[in-house]
Amino acid sequence: MAKVPSAVVAAGGLVGGYGVARWTGKRQLGGVVLAAAGTAAARQWRQRAGGPAAGALSAAYVAAFAGSHPLAKKVGAWPAVFSVAGAVALASWAVADRHG
């Protein structure tokens, strides 16, 4: 079975977390999705790129989540979420997935 790239896991966590929160009306449930995907991605980052890279990518994941909120006020919720998810996916691919 092929492994899912960490870029897909991380981007899926950001998009999925927001989608679950929006469609269920339960922000905590979206947070569970966000945290679970972030944890899974961090494990992959550590295995593929080492601890310092995993720390930096984890910080980027959290910053993307936080940054999507003010960005949403300027461009809308979904465009903001897709933008930050794309940025995290690109960083994840460049640091951890590209060589694997």
PDB file of N, CA and C in Angstrom:
ATOM      1  N   MET A   1       0.840  -1.177   0.000  1.00  0.00           N
ATOM      2  CA  MET A   1       0.000   0.000   0.000  1.00  0.00           C
ATOM      3  C   MET A   1       0.887   1.243   0.000  1.00  0.00           C
ATOM      4  N   ALA A   2       0.588   2.192  -0.857  1.00  0.00           N
ATOM      5  CA  ALA A   2       1.365   3.427  -0.938  1.00  0.00           C
ATOM      6  C   ALA A   2       1.104   4.296   0.277  1.00  0.00           C
ATOM      7  N   LYS A   3       2.151   4.965   0.717  1.00  0.00           N
ATOM      8  CA  LYS A   3       1.993   5.875   1.851  1.00  0.00           C
ATOM      9  C   LYS A   3       1.441   7.207   1.360  1.00  0.00           C
ATOM     10  N   VAL A   4       0.591   7.788   2.164  1.00  0.00           N
ATOM     11  CA  VAL A   4       0.035   9.098   1.839  1.00  0.00           C
ATOM     12  C   VAL A   4       1.106  10.139   2.157  1.00  0.00           C
ATOM     13  N   PRO A   5       1.435  11.015   1.208  1.00  0.00           N
ATOM     14  CA  PRO A   5       2.445  12.035   1.473  1.00  0.00           C
ATOM     15  C   PRO A   5       2.032  12.943   2.633  1.00  0.00           C
ATOM     16  N   SER A   6       3.020  13.374   3.402  1.00  0.00           N
ATOM     17  CA  SER A   6       2.726  14.249   4.539  1.00  0.00           C
ATOM     18  C   SER A   6       2.090  15.558   4.085  1.00  0.00           C
ATOM     19  N   ALA A   7       2.400  15.998   2.878  1.00  0.00           N
ATOM     20  CA  ALA A   7       1.779  17.219   2.358  1.00  0.00           C
ATOM     21  C   ALA A   7       0.270  17.067   2.254  1.00  0.00           C
ATOM     22  N   VAL A   8      -0.177  15.892   1.839  1.00  0.00           N
ATOM     23  CA  VAL A   8      -1.616  15.628   1.713  1.00  0.00           C
ATOM     24  C   VAL A   8      -2.263  15.542   3.092  1.00  0.00           C
ATOM     25  N   VAL A   9      -1.577  14.902   4.033  1.00  0.00           N
ATOM     26  CA  VAL A   9      -2.110  14.776   5.398  1.00  0.00           C
ATOM     27  C   VAL A   9      -2.271  16.164   6.026  1.00  0.00           C
ATOM     28  N   ALA A  10      -1.231  16.991   5.910  1.00  0.00           N
ATOM     29  CA  ALA A  10      -1.278  18.322   6.527  1.00  0.00           C
ATOM     30  C   ALA A  10      -2.346  19.202   5.883  1.00  0.00           C
ATOM     31  N   ALA A  11      -2.362  19.259   4.564  1.00  0.00           N
ATOM     32  CA  ALA A  11      -3.371  20.077   3.883  1.00  0.00           C
ATOM     33  C   ALA A  11      -4.775  19.551   4.167  1.00  0.00           C
ATOM     34  N   GLY A  12      -4.911  18.228   4.175  1.00  0.00           N
ATOM     35  CA  GLY A  12      -6.207  17.625   4.489  1.00  0.00           C
ATOM     36  C   GLY A  12      -6.675  17.958   5.893  1.00  0.00           C
ATOM     37  N   GLY A  13      -5.742  18.055   6.824  1.00  0.00           N
ATOM     38  CA  GLY A  13      -6.108  18.417   8.194  1.00  0.00           C
ATOM     39  C   GLY A  13      -6.643  19.836   8.289  1.00  0.00           C
ATOM     40  N   LEU A  14      -6.015  20.754   7.572  1.00  0.00           N
ATOM     41  CA  LEU A  14      -6.480  22.139   7.601  1.00  0.00           C
ATOM     42  C   LEU A  14      -7.834  22.285   6.913  1.00  0.00           C
ATOM     43  N   VAL A  15      -7.951  21.704   5.729  1.00  0.00           N
ATOM     44  CA  VAL A  15      -9.220  21.794   4.989  1.00  0.00           C
ATOM     45  C   VAL A  15     -10.306  20.983   5.692  1.00  0.00           C
ATOM     46  N   GLY A  16      -9.962  19.761   6.096  1.00  0.00           N
ATOM     47  CA  GLY A  16     -10.936  18.896   6.760  1.00  0.00           C
ATOM     48  C   GLY A  16     -11.388  19.432   8.098  1.00  0.00           C
ATOM     49  N   GLY A  17     -10.450  19.981   8.854  1.00  0.00           N
ATOM     50  CA  GLY A  17     -10.815  20.551  10.157  1.00  0.00           C
ATOM     51  C   GLY A  17     -11.811  21.686  10.005  1.00  0.00           C
ATOM     52  N   TYR A  18     -11.538  22.575   9.042  1.00  0.00           N
ATOM     53  CA  TYR A  18     -12.463  23.672   8.818  1.00  0.00           C
ATOM     54  C   TYR A  18     -13.812  23.160   8.313  1.00  0.00           C
ATOM     55  N   GLY A  19     -13.767  22.231   7.365  1.00  0.00           N
ATOM     56  CA  GLY A  19     -15.012  21.697   6.814  1.00  0.00           C
ATOM     57  C   GLY A  19     -15.879  21.027   7.862  1.00  0.00           C
ATOM     58  N   VAL A  20     -15.269  20.218   8.701  1.00  0.00           N
ATOM     59  CA  VAL A  20     -16.026  19.540   9.764  1.00  0.00           C
ATOM     60  C   VAL A  20     -16.633  20.567  10.715  1.00  0.00           C
ATOM     61  N   ALA A  21     -15.835  21.562  11.108  1.00  0.00           N
ATOM     62  CA  ALA A  21     -16.357  22.585  12.020  1.00  0.00           C
ATOM     63  C   ALA A  21     -17.516  23.353  11.385  1.00  0.00           C
ATOM     64  N   ARG A  22     -17.353  23.690  10.136  1.00  0.00           N
ATOM     65  CA  ARG A  22     -18.401  24.468   9.459  1.00  0.00           C
ATOM     66  C   ARG A  22     -19.672  23.654   9.252  1.00  0.00           C
ATOM     67  N   TRP A  23     -19.527  22.418   8.776  1.00  0.00           N
ATOM     68  CA  TRP A  23     -20.708  21.630   8.422  1.00  0.00           C
ATOM     69  C   TRP A  23     -21.420  21.032   9.624  1.00  0.00           C
ATOM     70  N   THR A  24     -20.706  20.800  10.713  1.00  0.00           N
ATOM     71  CA  THR A  24     -21.356  20.258  11.909  1.00  0.00           C
ATOM     72  C   THR A  24     -21.775  21.354  12.875  1.00  0.00           C
ATOM     73  N   GLY A  25     -21.178  22.541  12.729  1.00  0.00           N
ATOM     74  CA  GLY A  25     -21.435  23.615  13.675  1.00  0.00           C
ATOM     75  C   GLY A  25     -20.705  23.408  14.996  1.00  0.00           C
ATOM     76  N   LYS A  26     -19.807  22.450  15.057  1.00  0.00           N
ATOM     77  CA  LYS A  26     -19.076  22.131  16.286  1.00  0.00           C
ATOM     78  C   LYS A  26     -17.588  22.382  16.049  1.00  0.00           C
ATOM     79  N   ARG A  27     -17.124  23.527  16.535  1.00  0.00           N
ATOM     80  CA  ARG A  27     -15.726  23.899  16.337  1.00  0.00           C
ATOM     81  C   ARG A  27     -14.772  22.893  16.979  1.00  0.00           C
ATOM     82  N   GLN A  28     -15.182  22.327  18.118  1.00  0.00           N
ATOM     83  CA  GLN A  28     -14.322  21.359  18.809  1.00  0.00           C
ATOM     84  C   GLN A  28     -14.086  20.121  17.944  1.00  0.00           C
ATOM     85  N   LEU A  29     -15.088  19.692  17.234  1.00  0.00           N
ATOM     86  CA  LEU A  29     -14.945  18.529  16.365  1.00  0.00           C
ATOM     87  C   LEU A  29     -13.967  18.835  15.217  1.00  0.00           C
ATOM     88  N   GLY A  30     -14.062  20.018  14.679  1.00  0.00           N
ATOM     89  CA  GLY A  30     -13.092  20.441  13.674  1.00  0.00           C
ATOM     90  C   GLY A  30     -11.688  20.483  14.247  1.00  0.00           C
ATOM     91  N   GLY A  31     -11.568  20.910  15.499  1.00  0.00           N
ATOM     92  CA  GLY A  31     -10.270  20.938  16.175  1.00  0.00           C
ATOM     93  C   GLY A  31      -9.683  19.552  16.345  1.00  0.00           C
ATOM     94  N   VAL A  32     -10.536  18.575  16.584  1.00  0.00           N
ATOM     95  CA  VAL A  32     -10.064  17.188  16.706  1.00  0.00           C
ATOM     96  C   VAL A  32      -9.469  16.725  15.376  1.00  0.00           C
ATOM     97  N   VAL A  33     -10.153  17.023  14.282  1.00  0.00           N
ATOM     98  CA  VAL A  33      -9.654  16.654  12.954  1.00  0.00           C
ATOM     99  C   VAL A  33      -8.328  17.359  12.687  1.00  0.00           C
ATOM    100  N   LEU A  34      -8.266  18.650  12.968  1.00  0.00           N
ATOM    101  CA  LEU A  34      -7.056  19.441  12.771  1.00  0.00           C
ATOM    102  C   LEU A  34      -5.890  18.863  13.576  1.00  0.00           C
ATOM    103  N   ALA A  35      -6.132  18.556  14.849  1.00  0.00           N
ATOM    104  CA  ALA A  35      -5.077  18.031  15.721  1.00  0.00           C
ATOM    105  C   ALA A  35      -4.632  16.629  15.306  1.00  0.00           C
ATOM    106  N   ALA A  36      -5.583  15.783  14.941  1.00  0.00           N
ATOM    107  CA  ALA A  36      -5.230  14.413  14.543  1.00  0.00           C
ATOM    108  C   ALA A  36      -4.362  14.418  13.287  1.00  0.00           C
ATOM    109  N   ALA A  37      -4.743  15.207  12.307  1.00  0.00           N
ATOM    110  CA  ALA A  37      -3.952  15.279  11.075  1.00  0.00           C
ATOM    111  C   ALA A  37      -2.599  15.923  11.341  1.00  0.00           C
ATOM    112  N   GLY A  38      -2.562  16.939  12.177  1.00  0.00           N
ATOM    113  CA  GLY A  38      -1.296  17.584  12.515  1.00  0.00           C
ATOM    114  C   GLY A  38      -0.348  16.631  13.215  1.00  0.00           C
ATOM    115  N   THR A  39      -0.879  15.812  14.099  1.00  0.00           N
ATOM    116  CA  THR A  39      -0.064  14.816  14.796  1.00  0.00           C
ATOM    117  C   THR A  39       0.466  13.771  13.827  1.00  0.00           C
ATOM    118  N   ALA A  40      -0.389  13.299  12.935  1.00  0.00           N
ATOM    119  CA  ALA A  40       0.035  12.304  11.943  1.00  0.00           C
ATOM    120  C   ALA A  40       1.096  12.886  11.017  1.00  0.00           C
ATOM    121  N   ALA A  41       0.897  14.118  10.575  1.00  0.00           N
ATOM    122  CA  ALA A  41       1.876  14.753   9.691  1.00  0.00           C
ATOM    123  C   ALA A  41       3.202  14.958  10.419  1.00  0.00           C
ATOM    124  N   ALA A  42       3.149  15.377  11.672  1.00  0.00           N
ATOM    125  CA  ALA A  42       4.375  15.605  12.444  1.00  0.00           C
ATOM    126  C   ALA A  42       5.187  14.321  12.595  1.00  0.00           C
ATOM    127  N   ARG A  43       4.510  13.213  12.785  1.00  0.00           N
ATOM    128  CA  ARG A  43       5.221  11.924  12.857  1.00  0.00           C
ATOM    129  C   ARG A  43       5.935  11.629  11.550  1.00  0.00           C
ATOM    130  N   GLN A  44       5.235  11.859  10.446  1.00  0.00           N
ATOM    131  CA  GLN A  44       5.850  11.633   9.139  1.00  0.00           C
ATOM    132  C   GLN A  44       7.023  12.591   8.926  1.00  0.00           C
ATOM    133  N   TRP A  45       6.857  13.858   9.286  1.00  0.00           N
ATOM    134  CA  TRP A  45       7.936  14.832   9.114  1.00  0.00           C
ATOM    135  C   TRP A  45       9.173  14.415   9.895  1.00  0.00           C
ATOM    136  N   ARG A  46       8.970  13.958  11.118  1.00  0.00           N
ATOM    137  CA  ARG A  46      10.109  13.541  11.940  1.00  0.00           C
ATOM    138  C   ARG A  46      10.809  12.323  11.320  1.00  0.00           C
ATOM    139  N   GLN A  47      10.037  11.362  10.845  1.00  0.00           N
ATOM    140  CA  GLN A  47      10.625  10.165  10.231  1.00  0.00           C
ATOM    141  C   GLN A  47      11.377  10.494   8.945  1.00  0.00           C
ATOM    142  N   ARG A  48      10.833  11.382   8.157  1.00  0.00           N
ATOM    143  CA  ARG A  48      11.399  11.651   6.836  1.00  0.00           C
ATOM    144  C   ARG A  48      12.451  12.750   6.819  1.00  0.00           C
ATOM    145  N   ALA A  49      12.342  13.722   7.733  1.00  0.00           N
ATOM    146  CA  ALA A  49      13.231  14.890   7.651  1.00  0.00           C
ATOM    147  C   ALA A  49      13.939  15.214   8.959  1.00  0.00           C
ATOM    148  N   GLY A  50      13.606  14.522  10.053  1.00  0.00           N
ATOM    149  CA  GLY A  50      14.263  14.770  11.332  1.00  0.00           C
ATOM    150  C   GLY A  50      13.497  15.721  12.232  1.00  0.00           C
ATOM    151  N   GLY A  51      13.948  15.778  13.473  1.00  0.00           N
ATOM    152  CA  GLY A  51      13.265  16.559  14.502  1.00  0.00           C
ATOM    153  C   GLY A  51      13.184  18.052  14.242  1.00  0.00           C
ATOM    154  N   PRO A  52      14.302  18.712  13.905  1.00  0.00           N
ATOM    155  CA  PRO A  52      14.215  20.161  13.669  1.00  0.00           C
ATOM    156  C   PRO A  52      13.262  20.524  12.528  1.00  0.00           C
ATOM    157  N   ALA A  53      13.304  19.752  11.457  1.00  0.00           N
ATOM    158  CA  ALA A  53      12.389  20.017  10.338  1.00  0.00           C
ATOM    159  C   ALA A  53      10.949  19.774  10.764  1.00  0.00           C
ATOM    160  N   ALA A  54      10.719  18.720  11.533  1.00  0.00           N
ATOM    161  CA  ALA A  54       9.361  18.435  12.020  1.00  0.00           C
ATOM    162  C   ALA A  54       8.864  19.567  12.907  1.00  0.00           C
ATOM    163  N   GLY A  55       9.742  20.099  13.738  1.00  0.00           N
ATOM    164  CA  GLY A  55       9.362  21.230  14.588  1.00  0.00           C
ATOM    165  C   GLY A  55       8.993  22.454  13.775  1.00  0.00           C
ATOM    166  N   ALA A  56       9.787  22.746  12.756  1.00  0.00           N
ATOM    167  CA  ALA A  56       9.512  23.907  11.906  1.00  0.00           C
ATOM    168  C   ALA A  56       8.214  23.724  11.123  1.00  0.00           C
ATOM    169  N   LEU A  57       7.996  22.529  10.586  1.00  0.00           N
ATOM    170  CA  LEU A  57       6.763  22.285   9.834  1.00  0.00           C
ATOM    171  C   LEU A  57       5.541  22.282  10.753  1.00  0.00           C
ATOM    172  N   SER A  58       5.700  21.783  11.965  1.00  0.00           N
ATOM    173  CA  SER A  58       4.591  21.825  12.927  1.00  0.00           C
ATOM    174  C   SER A  58       4.242  23.267  13.273  1.00  0.00           C
ATOM    175  N   ALA A  59       5.268  24.094  13.453  1.00  0.00           N
ATOM    176  CA  ALA A  59       5.027  25.520  13.723  1.00  0.00           C
ATOM    177  C   ALA A  59       4.322  26.173  12.533  1.00  0.00           C
ATOM    178  N   ALA A  60       4.723  25.799  11.330  1.00  0.00           N
ATOM    179  CA  ALA A  60       4.064  26.341  10.134  1.00  0.00           C
ATOM    180  C   ALA A  60       2.601  25.912  10.067  1.00  0.00           C
ATOM    181  N   TYR A  61       2.327  24.680  10.465  1.00  0.00           N
ATOM    182  CA  TYR A  61       0.949  24.154  10.467  1.00  0.00           C
ATOM    183  C   TYR A  61       0.077  24.966  11.432  1.00  0.00           C
ATOM    184  N   VAL A  62       0.590  25.192  12.632  1.00  0.00           N
ATOM    185  CA  VAL A  62      -0.159  25.974  13.624  1.00  0.00           C
ATOM    186  C   VAL A  62      -0.307  27.428  13.162  1.00  0.00           C
ATOM    187  N   ALA A  63       0.767  27.991  12.597  1.00  0.00           N
ATOM    188  CA  ALA A  63       0.704  29.368  12.102  1.00  0.00           C
ATOM    189  C   ALA A  63      -0.294  29.490  10.947  1.00  0.00           C
ATOM    190  N   ALA A  64      -0.369  28.469  10.118  1.00  0.00           N
ATOM    191  CA  ALA A  64      -1.331  28.483   9.008  1.00  0.00           C
ATOM    192  C   ALA A  64      -2.760  28.495   9.537  1.00  0.00           C
ATOM    193  N   PHE A  65      -3.004  27.671  10.543  1.00  0.00           N
ATOM    194  CA  PHE A  65      -4.331  27.657  11.156  1.00  0.00           C
ATOM    195  C   PHE A  65      -4.667  29.031  11.724  1.00  0.00           C
ATOM    196  N   ALA A  66      -3.750  29.585  12.488  1.00  0.00           N
ATOM    197  CA  ALA A  66      -3.991  30.900  13.101  1.00  0.00           C
ATOM    198  C   ALA A  66      -4.100  31.988  12.046  1.00  0.00           C
ATOM    199  N   GLY A  67      -3.249  31.926  11.031  1.00  0.00           N
ATOM    200  CA  GLY A  67      -3.252  32.951   9.995  1.00  0.00           C
ATOM    201  C   GLY A  67      -4.449  32.906   9.073  1.00  0.00           C
ATOM    202  N   SER A  68      -5.102  31.759   9.016  1.00  0.00           N
ATOM    203  CA  SER A  68      -6.265  31.664   8.133  1.00  0.00           C
ATOM    204  C   SER A  68      -7.414  32.533   8.633  1.00  0.00           C
ATOM    205  N   HIS A  69      -7.451  32.788   9.929  1.00  0.00           N
ATOM    206  CA  HIS A  69      -8.558  33.583  10.479  1.00  0.00           C
ATOM    207  C   HIS A  69      -8.521  35.039  10.013  1.00  0.00           C
ATOM    208  N   PRO A  70      -7.418  35.771  10.186  1.00  0.00           N
ATOM    209  CA  PRO A  70      -7.418  37.143   9.666  1.00  0.00           C
ATOM    210  C   PRO A  70      -7.463  37.188   8.130  1.00  0.00           C
ATOM    211  N   LEU A  71      -6.855  36.205   7.478  1.00  0.00           N
ATOM    212  CA  LEU A  71      -6.902  36.165   6.024  1.00  0.00           C
ATOM    213  C   LEU A  71      -8.343  35.988   5.533  1.00  0.00           C
ATOM    214  N   ALA A  72      -9.125  35.205   6.261  1.00  0.00           N
ATOM    215  CA  ALA A  72     -10.524  34.969   5.879  1.00  0.00           C
ATOM    216  C   ALA A  72     -11.336  36.264   5.865  1.00  0.00           C
ATOM    217  N   LYS A  73     -10.973  37.205   6.702  1.00  0.00           N
ATOM    218  CA  LYS A  73     -11.694  38.488   6.733  1.00  0.00           C
ATOM    219  C   LYS A  73     -11.440  39.296   5.466  1.00  0.00           C
ATOM    220  N   LYS A  74     -10.325  38.997   4.800  1.00  0.00           N
ATOM    221  CA  LYS A  74      -9.979  39.738   3.584  1.00  0.00           C
ATOM    222  C   LYS A  74     -10.416  39.030   2.312  1.00  0.00           C
ATOM    223  N   VAL A  75     -10.307  37.694   2.283  1.00  0.00           N
ATOM    224  CA  VAL A  75     -10.574  36.968   1.032  1.00  0.00           C
ATOM    225  C   VAL A  75     -11.717  35.968   1.127  1.00  0.00           C
ATOM    226  N   GLY A  76     -12.250  35.752   2.310  1.00  0.00           N
ATOM    227  CA  GLY A  76     -13.296  34.757   2.511  1.00  0.00           C
ATOM    228  C   GLY A  76     -12.738  33.503   3.152  1.00  0.00           C
ATOM    229  N   ALA A  77     -13.616  32.743   3.776  1.00  0.00           N
ATOM    230  CA  ALA A  77     -13.178  31.591   4.568  1.00  0.00           C
ATOM    231  C   ALA A  77     -12.529  30.493   3.727  1.00  0.00           C
ATOM    232  N   TRP A  78     -13.245  29.999   2.724  1.00  0.00           N
ATOM    233  CA  TRP A  78     -12.686  28.893   1.938  1.00  0.00           C
ATOM    234  C   TRP A  78     -11.411  29.283   1.193  1.00  0.00           C
ATOM    235  N   PRO A  79     -11.376  30.452   0.539  1.00  0.00           N
ATOM    236  CA  PRO A  79     -10.115  30.825  -0.106  1.00  0.00           C
ATOM    237  C   PRO A  79      -8.946  30.912   0.883  1.00  0.00           C
ATOM    238  N   ALA A  80      -9.216  31.404   2.087  1.00  0.00           N
ATOM    239  CA  ALA A  80      -8.161  31.488   3.099  1.00  0.00           C
ATOM    240  C   ALA A  80      -7.684  30.106   3.503  1.00  0.00           C
ATOM    241  N   VAL A  81      -8.613  29.207   3.745  1.00  0.00           N
ATOM    242  CA  VAL A  81      -8.245  27.848   4.159  1.00  0.00           C
ATOM    243  C   VAL A  81      -7.468  27.147   3.045  1.00  0.00           C
ATOM    244  N   PHE A  82      -7.920  27.261   1.812  1.00  0.00           N
ATOM    245  CA  PHE A  82      -7.200  26.625   0.706  1.00  0.00           C
ATOM    246  C   PHE A  82      -5.813  27.241   0.509  1.00  0.00           C
ATOM    247  N   SER A  83      -5.697  28.542   0.728  1.00  0.00           N
ATOM    248  CA  SER A  83      -4.398  29.202   0.575  1.00  0.00           C
ATOM    249  C   SER A  83      -3.387  28.712   1.602  1.00  0.00           C
ATOM    250  N   VAL A  84      -3.795  28.690   2.869  1.00  0.00           N
ATOM    251  CA  VAL A  84      -2.843  28.258   3.901  1.00  0.00           C
ATOM    252  C   VAL A  84      -2.566  26.759   3.786  1.00  0.00           C
ATOM    253  N   ALA A  85      -3.568  25.984   3.388  1.00  0.00           N
ATOM    254  CA  ALA A  85      -3.343  24.546   3.207  1.00  0.00           C
ATOM    255  C   ALA A  85      -2.351  24.310   2.075  1.00  0.00           C
ATOM    256  N   GLY A  86      -2.466  25.071   1.012  1.00  0.00           N
ATOM    257  CA  GLY A  86      -1.522  24.956  -0.096  1.00  0.00           C
ATOM    258  C   GLY A  86      -0.112  25.332   0.308  1.00  0.00           C
ATOM    259  N   ALA A  87       0.014  26.373   1.107  1.00  0.00           N
ATOM    260  CA  ALA A  87       1.341  26.794   1.567  1.00  0.00           C
ATOM    261  C   ALA A  87       1.979  25.723   2.445  1.00  0.00           C
ATOM    262  N   VAL A  88       1.205  25.152   3.349  1.00  0.00           N
ATOM    263  CA  VAL A  88       1.733  24.094   4.217  1.00  0.00           C
ATOM    264  C   VAL A  88       2.064  22.850   3.398  1.00  0.00           C
ATOM    265  N   ALA A  89       1.222  22.516   2.438  1.00  0.00           N
ATOM    266  CA  ALA A  89       1.497  21.352   1.599  1.00  0.00           C
ATOM    267  C   ALA A  89       2.790  21.543   0.809  1.00  0.00           C
ATOM    268  N   LEU A  90       2.993  22.730   0.267  1.00  0.00           N
ATOM    269  CA  LEU A  90       4.205  23.004  -0.490  1.00  0.00           C
ATOM    270  C   LEU A  90       5.444  22.901   0.400  1.00  0.00           C
ATOM    271  N   ALA A  91       5.377  23.486   1.590  1.00  0.00           N
ATOM    272  CA  ALA A  91       6.505  23.404   2.514  1.00  0.00           C
ATOM    273  C   ALA A  91       6.764  21.953   2.926  1.00  0.00           C
ATOM    274  N   SER A  92       5.725  21.230   3.187  1.00  0.00           N
ATOM    275  CA  SER A  92       5.855  19.823   3.593  1.00  0.00           C
ATOM    276  C   SER A  92       6.477  18.998   2.480  1.00  0.00           C
ATOM    277  N   TRP A  93       6.023  19.222   1.267  1.00  0.00           N
ATOM    278  CA  TRP A  93       6.578  18.485   0.133  1.00  0.00           C
ATOM    279  C   TRP A  93       8.063  18.809  -0.033  1.00  0.00           C
ATOM    280  N   ALA A  94       8.400  20.106   0.031  1.00  0.00           N
ATOM    281  CA  ALA A  94       9.778  20.530  -0.190  1.00  0.00           C
ATOM    282  C   ALA A  94      10.724  19.982   0.873  1.00  0.00           C
ATOM    283  N   VAL A  95      10.265  19.931   2.117  1.00  0.00           N
ATOM    284  CA  VAL A  95      11.135  19.525   3.217  1.00  0.00           C
ATOM    285  C   VAL A  95      11.132  18.014   3.444  1.00  0.00           C
ATOM    286  N   ALA A  96       9.969  17.386   3.345  1.00  0.00           N
ATOM    287  CA  ALA A  96       9.865  15.986   3.785  1.00  0.00           C
ATOM    288  C   ALA A  96       9.487  14.985   2.698  1.00  0.00           C
ATOM    289  N   ASP A  97       8.717  15.381   1.720  1.00  0.00           N
ATOM    290  CA  ASP A  97       8.179  14.403   0.760  1.00  0.00           C
ATOM    291  C   ASP A  97       8.975  14.303  -0.547  1.00  0.00           C
ATOM    292  N   ARG A  98       9.632  15.352  -0.918  1.00  0.00           N
ATOM    293  CA  ARG A  98      10.273  15.427  -2.231  1.00  0.00           C
ATOM    294  C   ARG A  98      11.285  14.311  -2.462  1.00  0.00           C
ATOM    295  N   HIS A  99      12.011  13.957  -1.450  1.00  0.00           N
ATOM    296  CA  HIS A  99      13.075  12.962  -1.595  1.00  0.00           C
ATOM    297  C   HIS A  99      12.628  11.546  -1.297  1.00  0.00           C
ATOM    298  N   GLY A 100      11.392  11.396  -0.805  1.00  0.00           N
ATOM    299  CA  GLY A 100      10.920  10.082  -0.399  1.00  0.00           C
ATOM    300  C   GLY A 100      10.198   9.383  -1.427  1.00  0.00           C
TER     301      GLY A 100
END
